[in-house]
Amino acid sequence: EVQLVESGGDLVKPGGSLRLSCAASGFTFSNAWMSWVRQAPGKGLEWVGRIKSKTDGGTTDYAAHVKGRFTLSRDDSKNMLYLQMNSLKTEDTAVYYCTTDVGGDWLEHWGQGTLVTVSS
Amino acid sequence: DIQMTQSPSSLSASVGDRVTITCRTSQSISNYLNWYQHKPGKAPKLLIYASSDLQSGVPSRFRGSGSGTDFSLTISSLQPDDFATYYCQQSYSGPATFGQGTKVEVK
């Protein structure tokens, strides 16, 4: 059974940093593309970014609203996905979901999410 | 970026009703359109991918159709477990973008 478990969400001040983690199990993580999607309070789903498998280049893509501030990385030896968030803004407040990304075409499996609150 | 327009934004329906949600894109996306179900406090769930392919384990009362710029998700006979918010998402080009969601509520 595929399991994705996010952690690291917290209350942080504007301008601060936070690193989210996603522990993956039940599939061959090293072969998987992975994405982060977020949902701000009362809003819809918003794609944040994607990291490809190392065999597909390991490259990353980001949504415009986080590019230059957020960084995706992965540790295939630990089956872990990370989202480093810097220069956080109040509008980054959201539940952040880790997902498997099937070749950039659809988001198949999702975690339960972790809440990030950016507030002074 | 490709814009997504979902309608309606909400609807009220009863168990057994046939429900249809539509999604229109700002440019043609072939069949690169997916549908997700989301319940409060839960992980979103993939229902339909590539416009009309049913994700494994999803009941056959869910049906997706469309191509180009116009798509729809139909629930043939609404069940109690189906009250949720539904999102369309395109993966044709640029950043993945979602519709604003359709909340299906109890009438």
CSV table of C-alpha atoms in Angstrom, one decimal:
chain,number,residue,atom,x,y,z
A,1,GLU,CA,0.0,0.0,0.0
A,2,VAL,CA,1.3,3.4,-1.0
A,3,GLN,CA,1.8,5.7,2.0
A,4,LEU,CA,2.9,9.3,2.0
A,5,VAL,CA,3.3,11.0,5.4
A,6,GLU,CA,4.1,14.7,5.6
A,7,SER,CA,5.7,16.4,8.6
A,8,GLY,CA,7.4,19.6,9.5
A,9,GLY,CA,4.4,22.0,9.4
A,10,ASP,CA,4.6,24.8,12.0
A,11,LEU,CA,3.8,28.4,12.8
A,12,VAL,CA,6.5,30.6,11.4
A,13,LYS,CA,7.0,34.4,11.1
A,14,PRO,CA,7.0,36.2,7.8
A,15,GLY,CA,10.4,36.1,6.2
A,16,GLY,CA,11.2,32.9,8.0
A,17,SER,CA,12.1,29.4,6.8
A,18,LEU,CA,10.7,25.9,7.2
A,19,ARG,CA,11.5,22.5,5.8
A,20,LEU,CA,8.7,20.0,5.1
A,21,SER,CA,9.4,16.3,4.8
A,22,CYS,CA,7.4,13.5,3.2
A,23,ALA,CA,8.1,9.9,4.1
A,24,ALA,CA,7.2,7.5,1.3
A,25,SER,CA,6.6,3.8,1.4
A,26,GLY,CA,4.8,1.1,-0.6
A,27,PHE,CA,6.4,1.8,-4.0
A,28,THR,CA,9.8,2.3,-5.6
A,29,PHE,CA,10.4,5.8,-4.5
A,30,SER,CA,13.6,6.3,-6.5
A,31,ASN,CA,11.6,5.7,-9.8
A,32,ALA,CA,8.9,8.2,-8.8
A,33,TRP,CA,8.4,11.8,-9.8
A,34,MET,CA,7.0,13.7,-6.8
A,35,SER,CA,5.1,16.9,-6.4
A,36,TRP,CA,3.9,19.2,-3.7
A,37,VAL,CA,0.4,20.8,-3.8
A,38,ARG,CA,-1.0,23.2,-1.3
A,39,GLN,CA,-4.4,24.4,-0.2
A,40,ALA,CA,-4.8,27.8,1.6
A,41,PRO,CA,-7.6,28.2,4.0
A,42,GLY,CA,-10.9,28.4,2.2
A,43,LYS,CA,-9.2,28.1,-1.2
A,44,GLY,CA,-8.7,25.5,-3.8
A,45,LEU,CA,-5.7,23.3,-4.7
A,46,GLU,CA,-2.6,24.9,-6.0
A,47,TRP,CA,0.4,23.1,-7.5
A,48,VAL,CA,3.7,24.1,-5.9
A,49,GLY,CA,6.5,22.2,-7.6
A,50,ARG,CA,7.8,18.8,-8.9
A,51,ILE,CA,11.0,16.8,-8.8
A,52,LYS,CA,11.7,14.1,-11.3
A,53,SER,CA,13.4,10.8,-10.6
A,54,LYS,CA,17.2,10.8,-10.9
A,55,THR,CA,16.9,8.5,-13.9
A,56,ASP,CA,14.8,11.1,-15.6
A,57,GLY,CA,17.3,13.8,-14.7
A,58,GLY,CA,16.2,14.7,-11.2
A,59,THR,CA,15.2,18.2,-12.3
A,60,THR,CA,12.8,20.5,-10.6
A,61,ASP,CA,9.9,22.7,-11.7
A,62,TYR,CA,8.2,25.3,-9.6
A,63,ALA,CA,5.1,27.4,-9.7
A,64,ALA,CA,5.8,31.1,-10.4
A,65,HIS,CA,4.6,32.2,-6.9
A,66,VAL,CA,7.3,30.1,-5.1
A,67,LYS,CA,10.1,30.1,-7.6
A,68,GLY,CA,13.3,31.3,-6.1
A,69,ARG,CA,12.0,30.9,-2.5
A,70,PHE,CA,11.1,27.1,-2.4
A,71,THR,CA,13.4,24.2,-3.2
A,72,LEU,CA,12.4,20.6,-3.7
A,73,SER,CA,14.9,17.8,-3.0
A,74,ARG,CA,14.9,14.1,-2.4
A,75,ASP,CA,16.9,11.4,-0.6
A,76,ASP,CA,16.3,8.2,-2.4
A,77,SER,CA,18.3,6.2,0.1
A,78,LYS,CA,15.8,7.2,2.8
A,79,ASN,CA,12.6,7.4,0.6
A,80,MET,CA,12.2,11.0,1.6
A,81,LEU,CA,11.0,14.1,-0.2
A,82,TYR,CA,11.7,17.6,1.1
A,83,LEU,CA,10.4,21.1,0.5
A,84,GLN,CA,12.6,23.9,1.8
A,85,MET,CA,10.6,27.1,2.1
A,86,ASN,CA,12.5,30.4,2.5
A,87,SER,CA,11.3,34.0,2.7
A,88,LEU,CA,7.9,32.8,3.7
A,89,LYS,CA,4.9,35.1,3.2
A,90,THR,CA,1.5,35.2,4.9
A,91,GLU,CA,0.0,34.0,1.6
A,92,ASP,CA,2.1,30.8,1.9
A,93,THR,CA,-0.2,29.7,4.8
A,94,ALA,CA,-1.7,26.4,3.7
A,95,VAL,CA,-1.9,22.7,4.1
A,96,TYR,CA,0.9,21.2,2.0
A,97,TYR,CA,0.3,17.8,0.4
A,98,CYS,CA,3.0,15.5,-0.9
A,99,THR,CA,1.9,13.5,-4.1
A,100,THR,CA,3.2,11.0,-6.5
A,101,ASP,CA,3.4,12.5,-10.0
A,102,VAL,CA,2.9,10.2,-12.9
A,103,GLY,CA,5.2,11.5,-15.6
A,104,GLY,CA,3.9,15.0,-15.0
A,105,ASP,CA,0.5,13.9,-16.2
A,106,TRP,CA,-1.5,13.2,-13.0
A,107,LEU,CA,-1.1,13.1,-9.3
A,108,GLU,CA,-1.9,9.6,-8.2
A,109,HIS,CA,-1.3,9.2,-4.5
A,110,TRP,CA,-1.6,11.9,-1.8
A,111,GLY,CA,-0.5,12.3,1.8
A,112,GLN,CA,-2.8,13.7,4.5
A,113,GLY,CA,-1.0,17.1,4.5
A,114,THR,CA,0.9,19.2,7.0
A,115,LEU,CA,-0.2,22.7,8.0
A,116,VAL,CA,2.1,25.7,7.6
A,117,THR,CA,1.0,28.9,9.2
A,118,VAL,CA,2.9,32.1,8.4
A,119,SER,CA,1.9,34.8,10.8
A,120,SER,CA,3.6,37.4,13.0
B,1,ASP,CA,-0.6,29.6,-17.7
B,2,ILE,CA,-3.7,27.7,-18.8
B,3,GLN,CA,-6.8,28.9,-16.9
B,4,MET,CA,-9.5,26.5,-15.7
B,5,THR,CA,-13.1,27.4,-15.2
B,6,GLN,CA,-15.2,24.9,-13.3
B,7,SER,CA,-19.0,25.1,-12.9
B,8,PRO,CA,-21.0,25.2,-10.9
B,9,SER,CA,-19.0,26.3,-7.9
B,10,SER,CA,-21.4,24.4,-5.7
B,11,LEU,CA,-24.5,22.3,-6.1
B,12,SER,CA,-27.1,20.6,-3.8
B,13,ALA,CA,-28.2,17.1,-4.7
B,14,SER,CA,-29.8,14.1,-3.2
B,15,VAL,CA,-28.7,10.5,-2.9
B,16,GLY,CA,-29.5,8.8,-6.2
B,17,ASP,CA,-29.2,12.0,-8.3
B,18,ARG,CA,-27.2,12.2,-11.5
B,19,VAL,CA,-24.6,15.0,-11.1
B,20,THR,CA,-22.5,16.7,-13.8
B,21,ILE,CA,-19.6,19.1,-13.2
B,22,THR,CA,-18.0,20.9,-16.1
B,23,CYS,CA,-14.5,22.2,-16.6
B,24,ARG,CA,-13.5,24.5,-19.4
B,25,THR,CA,-9.9,25.4,-20.2
B,26,SER,CA,-8.5,28.6,-21.7
B,27,GLN,CA,-6.8,26.7,-24.6
B,28,SER,CA,-7.0,23.2,-26.0
B,29,ILE,CA,-5.4,20.6,-23.8
B,30,SER,CA,-6.2,17.4,-25.8
B,31,ASN,CA,-7.2,14.9,-23.1
B,32,TYR,CA,-4.7,16.1,-20.4
B,33,LEU,CA,-7.4,16.6,-17.8
B,34,ASN,CA,-7.8,14.9,-14.4
B,35,TRP,CA,-10.4,14.9,-11.7
B,36,TYR,CA,-9.9,14.7,-8.0
B,37,GLN,CA,-12.3,14.3,-5.0
B,38,HIS,CA,-11.4,16.1,-1.8
B,39,LYS,CA,-13.1,15.8,1.7
B,40,PRO,CA,-12.2,18.1,4.6
B,41,GLY,CA,-9.2,16.9,6.6
B,42,LYS,CA,-8.5,14.1,4.1
B,43,ALA,CA,-6.0,13.4,1.3
B,44,PRO,CA,-7.4,14.4,-2.1
B,45,LYS,CA,-8.2,11.3,-4.2
B,46,LEU,CA,-7.6,10.8,-8.0
B,47,LEU,CA,-10.8,9.8,-9.7
B,48,ILE,CA,-10.2,10.2,-13.4
B,49,TYR,CA,-7.1,10.7,-15.4
B,50,ALA,CA,-6.5,11.5,-19.1
B,51,SER,CA,-10.1,12.8,-19.3
B,52,SER,CA,-11.9,9.5,-19.1
B,53,ASP,CA,-9.7,6.8,-17.6
B,54,LEU,CA,-11.1,5.5,-14.2
B,55,GLN,CA,-8.4,5.3,-11.5
B,56,SER,CA,-8.1,1.8,-10.0
B,57,GLY,CA,-10.6,1.3,-7.1
B,58,VAL,CA,-12.9,4.2,-8.1
B,59,PRO,CA,-16.5,3.2,-8.5
B,60,SER,CA,-17.9,3.0,-12.0
B,61,ARG,CA,-20.6,5.6,-11.3
B,62,PHE,CA,-17.9,8.2,-11.9
B,63,ARG,CA,-17.4,9.0,-15.5
B,64,GLY,CA,-15.2,11.6,-17.2
B,65,SER,CA,-15.5,12.8,-20.8
B,66,GLY,CA,-14.3,15.6,-23.1
B,67,SER,CA,-11.3,16.8,-25.1
B,68,GLY,CA,-9.9,20.0,-26.3
B,69,THR,CA,-11.3,22.7,-24.0
B,70,ASP,CA,-14.5,21.2,-22.6
B,71,PHE,CA,-14.7,18.4,-20.1
B,72,SER,CA,-17.2,16.9,-17.7
B,73,LEU,CA,-17.3,14.7,-14.7
B,74,THR,CA,-20.6,12.8,-14.2
B,75,ILE,CA,-21.7,10.8,-11.1
B,76,SER,CA,-24.5,8.6,-12.4
B,77,SER,CA,-26.1,7.9,-9.0
B,78,LEU,CA,-24.9,10.0,-6.1
B,79,GLN,CA,-24.0,8.0,-3.0
B,80,PRO,CA,-23.6,9.3,0.6
B,81,ASP,CA,-19.8,9.0,0.3
B,82,ASP,CA,-19.7,11.3,-2.7
B,83,PHE,CA,-20.5,14.5,-0.9
B,84,ALA,CA,-17.2,16.3,-1.3
B,85,THR,CA,-15.4,19.0,-3.4
B,86,TYR,CA,-14.3,18.0,-6.9
B,87,TYR,CA,-11.4,19.6,-8.8
B,88,CYS,CA,-10.3,19.4,-12.4
B,89,GLN,CA,-6.6,19.7,-13.2
B,90,GLN,CA,-4.8,20.1,-16.5
B,91,SER,CA,-1.3,18.7,-17.2
B,92,TYR,CA,-1.0,19.7,-20.9
B,93,SER,CA,1.5,22.5,-20.5
B,94,GLY,CA,3.2,24.9,-18.1
B,95,PRO,CA,2.5,24.5,-14.4
B,96,ALA,CA,-0.3,22.2,-13.5
B,97,THR,CA,-3.4,24.2,-12.8
B,98,PHE,CA,-6.6,23.3,-11.0
B,99,GLY,CA,-10.2,24.5,-11.3
B,100,GLN,CA,-11.6,26.4,-8.4
B,101,GLY,CA,-13.6,23.4,-7.2
B,102,THR,CA,-17.2,22.3,-7.1
B,103,LYS,CA,-18.7,21.5,-3.7
B,104,VAL,CA,-21.4,18.8,-3.8
B,105,GLU,CA,-23.7,19.3,-0.8
B,106,VAL,CA,-26.7,17.4,0.6
B,107,LYS,CA,-30.0,18.9,-0.6
